[in-house]
Amino acid sequence: MDASRALLLARLELRRAVDLLFFFPRAYEQPAPRTSDEHFQENLRVSFTGTVIDISEKVTQSGKHMFGLLLRTDGGGNVRLMWFNQMFRRNMYRRDERLVATGILRSTGLNWEMIQPQTNPADEQQVDADRPLPVYSLTEGLKQSAMRAIMKQYLPPLIEEIDEALPEAMRSRLEIPGVHQALHDIHFPATEGLASAAQRRFKLQELLVLQLALSMQRQQRERSSQAPVCEPSGKIHSRILNRLPHTLTPDQQTSIDEIRQDMARPIPMNRLLQGDVGSGKTLVAQYAMLLCVANEHQATLMAPTEVLARQHYANLQKSLSHSRVRIGLLVGTLSKKERNSLLELMAAGEVDVVVGTQALLSEDVQFKRLGLVIVDEQHKFGVLQRARLRHDNLQPHNLILSATPIPRTIAMTAFGDLDVSTIRTKPPGRAPVHTYLAKVDQLESWWKFVDKQIEQGRQAYVIAPRVAQTAVDEEDESSVGTKLIASAEGAFSELRQGPFAHRRIGMLHGRLDSEMKESVLAQFANGELDILVSTTVVEVGIDVPNATVITILDANRLGLSQLHQLRGRISRGSFPGYACAVASDGCDATDNDRLKAFEHSNDGFELAEMDLKLRGPGDLLGTSQSGLPAMRIANIVEDAELLEIARKEAREILQNDPELADPDLSKLVNQTLKRYGKSLQLGDVG
Ligand code: ADP
Ligand code: MG
C-alpha cells in the first residue's frame, strides 16, 4: 500500500492490517435495480448498461469544469452523464467502453441525463450485480470505491488468521456464525441476510464482552469486601415500621424487602432505588438507615444541596423525636465549632445518622463504624465522589436514590453492577397534575390563571432555560434572524413589572452565591414568596407542597426527563397541580414529539424510555457518567434485545465457572480484560 493511502487510513485509526478487519461497514447499499430504457422515469435511481459514444468537456458559465459522457444504452436510447469539477475523470474512460452507470434520472425533454453518477466497467460489475455493497466511513481524500477495493485486496487472507473467541456451544445456542464466516459476510455479503447475521454476531460479542466485564467487576467486589451484616429481627422490623410516618405502599414494601436481603449479607449492598419524584423513596431510605442503626452501625445520607439535606434532617428528626437515635447535620455552612464537635461525635460513634451534603466527602470526615451510605439524587454526583466513601476495611452498604428513571438498557450497562429496586406506583391520595402546551401568545391568559392560584394561597414556579438574555443564531435558515431564549432575569423583570406587579417574586439561578440561593429557596419554602422565577436548578428534589403551578418557558429546549423532573415540583401536595410548557416563538408545540409526549404521559419511566429513543443514549452513557469505552458496533438502545441475551449469557458463564478456568473461554476473557480491565479496574480474574 502506498504511503499516502496509509496516511489516509491512519486518520480513521486504521494502522494495522487487523484494524481493517474490524472496521465494519456502517451500512450496505443495495445496488440500484438494473433497468432498461422502457422503464426509465424522472427522478428514479437506476443502474443501466451502455456504451460510451462521446466524451466531452467544457467550462460552464459559472466557471465550473464540466466533464460529460454520452452513453448509448442497450435499449438504443442515449443518456448523458455529467460531473462538475472532477478533472480526474478525463483519463478514466475510453470511447466504446461498456459501463454500468448508477444515478438518478433527469429528463431534459429530449434526452435522459444523470448528474454525478457512479460508473463501473460493465464486466467487473457483472459479478457483483446483486450483492449488497458495504458502505464504510470515509475521510477526506478517500473514496468509497477505493475503500472497497482496499478491503477486497487485503482482507481475505487476514480473515483466516483470526481466532474464534466464542465457544462452539455458545455459538450454536445463540445461533451465530463463526468468526471467519462472519468477517467475510460483514465485508463481502452475498445477501443482506448474511450481512445482518454477521452484524448480529459482532454486536452480541461486543455486548457479551461488556456484560462479562460488568459481571466480573461485581464478582470481584463481592469477594473482596466485607460489609456489616444487618439482620432484621421481627422485632426490629416492626419497631422501625412504627417509626415511619406512613403505611408502606406495595412498591415501598418490595424495595424494603430487597434492601433487607442485601443488608443481611456480608457483601456490600450496591443498590439503586429508583422512583419518580414523590414516589416515596425517602421512607425506604429511612428504613434502611434505621436498620443499620439497629445493628449498631452508623448511616449517612448525602443530598445534592443544603436545602435538601436540611429537609431530610428535619423529616428524620420528626420521625425519630422520641427515639434514642442521634442525628447530625453536616453541611458547608456550619461554623467551625459546630463542625468540629460534630466530627468528633461521628468519629467516636456517638452519632448514629448523619445527613449532609458534599461536605461529607472532606478528608477529615470520619465515622467510627459506617454501615450504610445513601446518596440522594445520585445523578448530580460524580461516580468518583461516590467511590470515596467506600474505601475502608469494612465497606458500607450503598444505596443510591434516583428520581430520574433509568431505562432498563442503561441500568444494565452504565450501572451494570448495580441492583435496581423500583417504585412505580405513588403513595395514594395524590392530587392529579394537569399538563398543558401553550404558545407565547397564550401566556397572557395563562398568567391570569396563575394569579388565581396565588389568590387561593398557592405558589408558582416560572422556569426559564437561561440565566441572562442571549440571542441565539438559529441554524434553521427558515426562521428569521436570531431568537431570544427565555432567561430567568428577563422573565423576572418582565413579570415583576407586568402581570405580577402586585405579587412577591424571587429569582434563583446558578450564578447566585450559595448563601443567596439558600435564602431564596427558604423564602419560597416558607411561603414568603408567591412566585419563584428560576432556571432548571430547581429540578432536583425541592419539596414545597404548596406550590401548584409551574410554567416552563422555551420548554422545547429541554429534555423530556428534565421537563418531567420540573413537573415533579408541583405534584407533591394534596392540591391539584398545573404545568404549562410554553414553546419558543416559532416552534409548534403540537408538532414537537417531546412536548407531545410530555403532555400525554405522567409516567417518568415511560418518558425516560421515550427520551432515550428520541435523543439516544449519549448523555446518559457519556463518559463522565460511565467511564466506559464507546460501543463500536452495538447500540444499547436499538440492540436492547441482544443486550439482554448477552447479560444472561455473561451471568451464566460466571455462575457455572466462577474462576473462568474453562480454556474455551480464555479468548473471550482476554478480550474482556483488554477492553475493560482498566476502566472497570478488573484485577486478574481468570
Ligand atoms: P421522593 O421519592 O421524591 O423522594 P418523598 O420520599 O419525598 O418522594 O415522598 C413524597 C411525599 O410522599 C412525602 O410527602 C411523603 O411523606 C409522602 N409519602 C411517602 N410514602 C408514603 C406512603 N406510603 N403513604 C403516604 N404518603 C407517603
Ligand atoms: Mg427525594
mmCIF file of C-alpha atoms in Angstrom, residues 208-352:
data_model
loop_
_atom_site.group_PDB
_atom_site.id
_atom_site.type_symbol
_atom_site.label_atom_id
_atom_site.label_comp_id
_atom_site.label_asym_id
_atom_site.label_seq_id
_atom_site.Cartn_x
_atom_site.Cartn_y
_atom_site.Cartn_z
ATOM 1 C CA LEU A 208 -21.135 -10.043 25.809
ATOM 2 C CA VAL A 209 -17.681 -8.668 26.473
ATOM 3 C CA LEU A 210 -19.254 -5.668 28.192
ATOM 4 C CA GLN A 211 -21.596 -7.763 30.282
ATOM 5 C CA LEU A 212 -18.873 -10.202 31.205
ATOM 6 C CA ALA A 213 -16.742 -7.299 32.354
ATOM 7 C CA LEU A 214 -19.560 -5.937 34.477
ATOM 8 C CA SER A 215 -20.260 -9.351 35.966
ATOM 9 C CA MET A 216 -16.582 -9.822 36.756
ATOM 10 C CA GLN A 217 -16.500 -6.447 38.426
ATOM 11 C CA ARG A 218 -19.459 -7.405 40.504
ATOM 12 C CA GLN A 219 -17.939 -10.728 41.453
ATOM 13 C CA GLN A 220 -14.719 -9.026 42.427
ATOM 14 C CA ARG A 221 -16.483 -6.506 44.597
ATOM 15 C CA GLU A 222 -18.500 -9.185 46.306
ATOM 16 C CA ARG A 223 -15.424 -11.229 47.043
ATOM 17 C CA SER A 224 -13.084 -8.528 48.159
ATOM 18 C CA SER A 225 -15.099 -6.578 50.607
ATOM 19 C CA GLN A 226 -16.778 -7.225 53.878
ATOM 20 C CA ALA A 227 -19.831 -5.334 54.919
ATOM 21 C CA PRO A 228 -21.631 -5.317 58.248
ATOM 22 C CA VAL A 229 -24.367 -7.891 58.476
ATOM 23 C CA CYS A 230 -27.614 -6.155 59.308
ATOM 24 C CA GLU A 231 -30.077 -8.852 60.026
ATOM 25 C CA PRO A 232 -33.506 -7.588 60.885
ATOM 26 C CA SER A 233 -35.256 -9.499 63.610
ATOM 27 C CA GLY A 234 -39.029 -9.352 63.512
ATOM 28 C CA LYS A 235 -38.875 -7.092 66.498
ATOM 29 C CA ILE A 236 -36.520 -4.629 64.844
ATOM 30 C CA HIS A 237 -38.603 -4.720 61.701
ATOM 31 C CA SER A 238 -41.846 -3.801 63.398
ATOM 32 C CA ARG A 239 -40.135 -1.242 65.586
ATOM 33 C CA ILE A 240 -38.810 0.507 62.508
ATOM 34 C CA LEU A 241 -42.126 0.372 60.714
ATOM 35 C CA ASN A 242 -43.745 2.007 63.724
ATOM 36 C CA ARG A 243 -41.340 4.905 63.417
ATOM 37 C CA LEU A 244 -42.222 5.587 59.810
ATOM 38 C CA PRO A 245 -44.911 8.214 59.275
ATOM 39 C CA HIS A 246 -46.905 6.233 56.714
ATOM 40 C CA THR A 247 -48.052 2.740 55.930
ATOM 41 C CA LEU A 248 -45.825 1.437 53.165
ATOM 42 C CA THR A 249 -47.085 1.220 49.624
ATOM 43 C CA PRO A 250 -46.625 -2.193 47.984
ATOM 44 C CA ASP A 251 -43.639 -0.936 45.952
ATOM 45 C CA GLN A 252 -42.013 0.564 49.046
ATOM 46 C CA GLN A 253 -42.586 -2.754 50.774
ATOM 47 C CA THR A 254 -40.905 -4.681 47.967
ATOM 48 C CA SER A 255 -37.965 -2.305 47.850
ATOM 49 C CA ILE A 256 -37.512 -2.609 51.589
ATOM 50 C CA ASP A 257 -37.590 -6.406 51.339
ATOM 51 C CA GLU A 258 -34.879 -6.298 48.701
ATOM 52 C CA ILE A 259 -32.760 -3.978 50.802
ATOM 53 C CA ARG A 260 -33.191 -6.153 53.887
ATOM 54 C CA GLN A 261 -31.969 -9.159 51.983
ATOM 55 C CA ASP A 262 -28.949 -7.275 50.705
ATOM 56 C CA MET A 263 -28.009 -5.841 54.052
ATOM 57 C CA ALA A 264 -28.304 -9.197 55.766
ATOM 58 C CA ARG A 265 -25.326 -10.410 53.728
ATOM 59 C CA PRO A 266 -21.693 -9.661 54.492
ATOM 60 C CA ILE A 267 -21.347 -8.385 50.918
ATOM 61 C CA PRO A 268 -21.796 -4.651 50.436
ATOM 62 C CA MET A 269 -25.153 -3.796 49.002
ATOM 63 C CA ASN A 270 -24.920 -1.824 45.786
ATOM 64 C CA ARG A 271 -28.456 -0.893 45.026
ATOM 65 C CA LEU A 272 -30.201 1.798 43.075
ATOM 66 C CA LEU A 273 -33.626 2.756 44.296
ATOM 67 C CA GLN A 274 -35.432 4.484 41.507
ATOM 68 C CA GLY A 275 -38.815 6.057 41.690
ATOM 69 C CA ASP A 276 -40.473 9.032 40.195
ATOM 70 C CA VAL A 277 -40.459 12.284 42.115
ATOM 71 C CA GLY A 278 -42.822 11.985 45.010
ATOM 72 C CA SER A 279 -42.932 8.207 44.908
ATOM 73 C CA GLY A 280 -41.721 7.966 48.485
ATOM 74 C CA LYS A 281 -38.078 6.957 48.241
ATOM 75 C CA THR A 282 -37.210 8.812 51.423
ATOM 76 C CA LEU A 283 -39.261 6.455 53.528
ATOM 77 C CA VAL A 284 -37.382 3.484 52.143
ATOM 78 C CA ALA A 285 -34.110 5.265 52.805
ATOM 79 C CA GLN A 286 -35.179 5.927 56.371
ATOM 80 C CA TYR A 287 -35.946 2.268 56.849
ATOM 81 C CA ALA A 288 -32.503 1.295 55.633
ATOM 82 C CA MET A 289 -30.817 3.805 57.937
ATOM 83 C CA LEU A 290 -32.781 2.651 60.955
ATOM 84 C CA LEU A 291 -31.997 -0.960 60.132
ATOM 85 C CA CYS A 292 -28.338 -0.083 60.050
ATOM 86 C CA VAL A 293 -28.527 1.816 63.324
ATOM 87 C CA ALA A 294 -30.442 -1.004 64.977
ATOM 88 C CA ASN A 295 -27.488 -3.193 64.044
ATOM 89 C CA GLU A 296 -25.111 -0.788 65.731
ATOM 90 C CA HIS A 297 -23.616 0.871 62.744
ATOM 91 C CA GLN A 298 -23.724 4.427 61.565
ATOM 92 C CA ALA A 299 -25.606 5.537 58.489
ATOM 93 C CA THR A 300 -25.192 8.596 56.342
ATOM 94 C CA LEU A 301 -27.419 10.266 53.819
ATOM 95 C CA MET A 302 -25.873 12.615 51.312
ATOM 96 C CA ALA A 303 -28.053 15.110 49.449
ATOM 97 C CA PRO A 304 -27.033 17.260 46.483
ATOM 98 C CA THR A 305 -27.930 20.592 48.086
ATOM 99 C CA GLU A 306 -28.015 22.026 51.545
ATOM 100 C CA VAL A 307 -31.725 22.739 51.263
ATOM 101 C CA LEU A 308 -32.398 19.106 50.575
ATOM 102 C CA ALA A 309 -30.083 17.975 53.326
ATOM 103 C CA ARG A 310 -31.890 20.199 55.801
ATOM 104 C CA GLN A 311 -35.213 18.893 54.554
ATOM 105 C CA HIS A 312 -34.143 15.297 55.144
ATOM 106 C CA TYR A 313 -32.722 16.206 58.512
ATOM 107 C CA ALA A 314 -35.940 17.874 59.633
ATOM 108 C CA ASN A 315 -38.035 14.911 58.470
ATOM 109 C CA LEU A 316 -35.824 12.440 60.273
ATOM 110 C CA GLN A 317 -35.910 14.461 63.441
ATOM 111 C CA LYS A 318 -39.678 14.460 63.307
ATOM 112 C CA SER A 319 -39.892 10.697 62.804
ATOM 113 C CA LEU A 320 -37.313 9.964 65.464
ATOM 114 C CA SER A 321 -38.190 12.580 68.043
ATOM 115 C CA HIS A 322 -38.971 10.009 70.711
ATOM 116 C CA SER A 323 -36.245 7.526 69.932
ATOM 117 C CA ARG A 324 -32.660 7.178 71.016
ATOM 118 C CA VAL A 325 -31.322 7.595 67.517
ATOM 119 C CA ARG A 326 -28.886 10.507 67.398
ATOM 120 C CA ILE A 327 -28.895 12.550 64.215
ATOM 121 C CA GLY A 328 -26.317 15.018 62.935
ATOM 122 C CA LEU A 329 -26.339 17.505 60.089
ATOM 123 C CA LEU A 330 -23.111 18.149 58.238
ATOM 124 C CA VAL A 331 -23.312 20.987 55.740
ATOM 125 C CA GLY A 332 -20.951 23.621 54.449
ATOM 126 C CA THR A 333 -22.480 26.491 56.367
ATOM 127 C CA LEU A 334 -21.770 25.079 59.847
ATOM 128 C CA SER A 335 -19.495 27.194 61.996
ATOM 129 C CA LYS A 336 -16.068 25.776 62.621
ATOM 130 C CA LYS A 337 -17.005 24.962 66.166
ATOM 131 C CA GLU A 338 -20.239 23.213 65.238
ATOM 132 C CA ARG A 339 -18.455 21.273 62.582
ATOM 133 C CA ASN A 340 -15.621 20.151 64.807
ATOM 134 C CA SER A 341 -17.873 18.976 67.550
ATOM 135 C CA LEU A 342 -19.989 17.011 65.083
ATOM 136 C CA LEU A 343 -16.888 15.433 63.556
ATOM 137 C CA GLU A 344 -15.777 14.346 66.999
ATOM 138 C CA LEU A 345 -19.112 12.725 67.716
ATOM 139 C CA MET A 346 -19.048 10.954 64.375
ATOM 140 C CA ALA A 347 -15.559 9.615 64.885
ATOM 141 C CA ALA A 348 -16.450 8.473 68.361
ATOM 142 C CA GLY A 349 -19.568 6.711 67.124
ATOM 143 C CA GLU A 350 -21.739 8.946 69.239
ATOM 144 C CA VAL A 351 -23.991 9.993 66.438
ATOM 145 C CA ASP A 352 -25.967 7.352 64.545
#
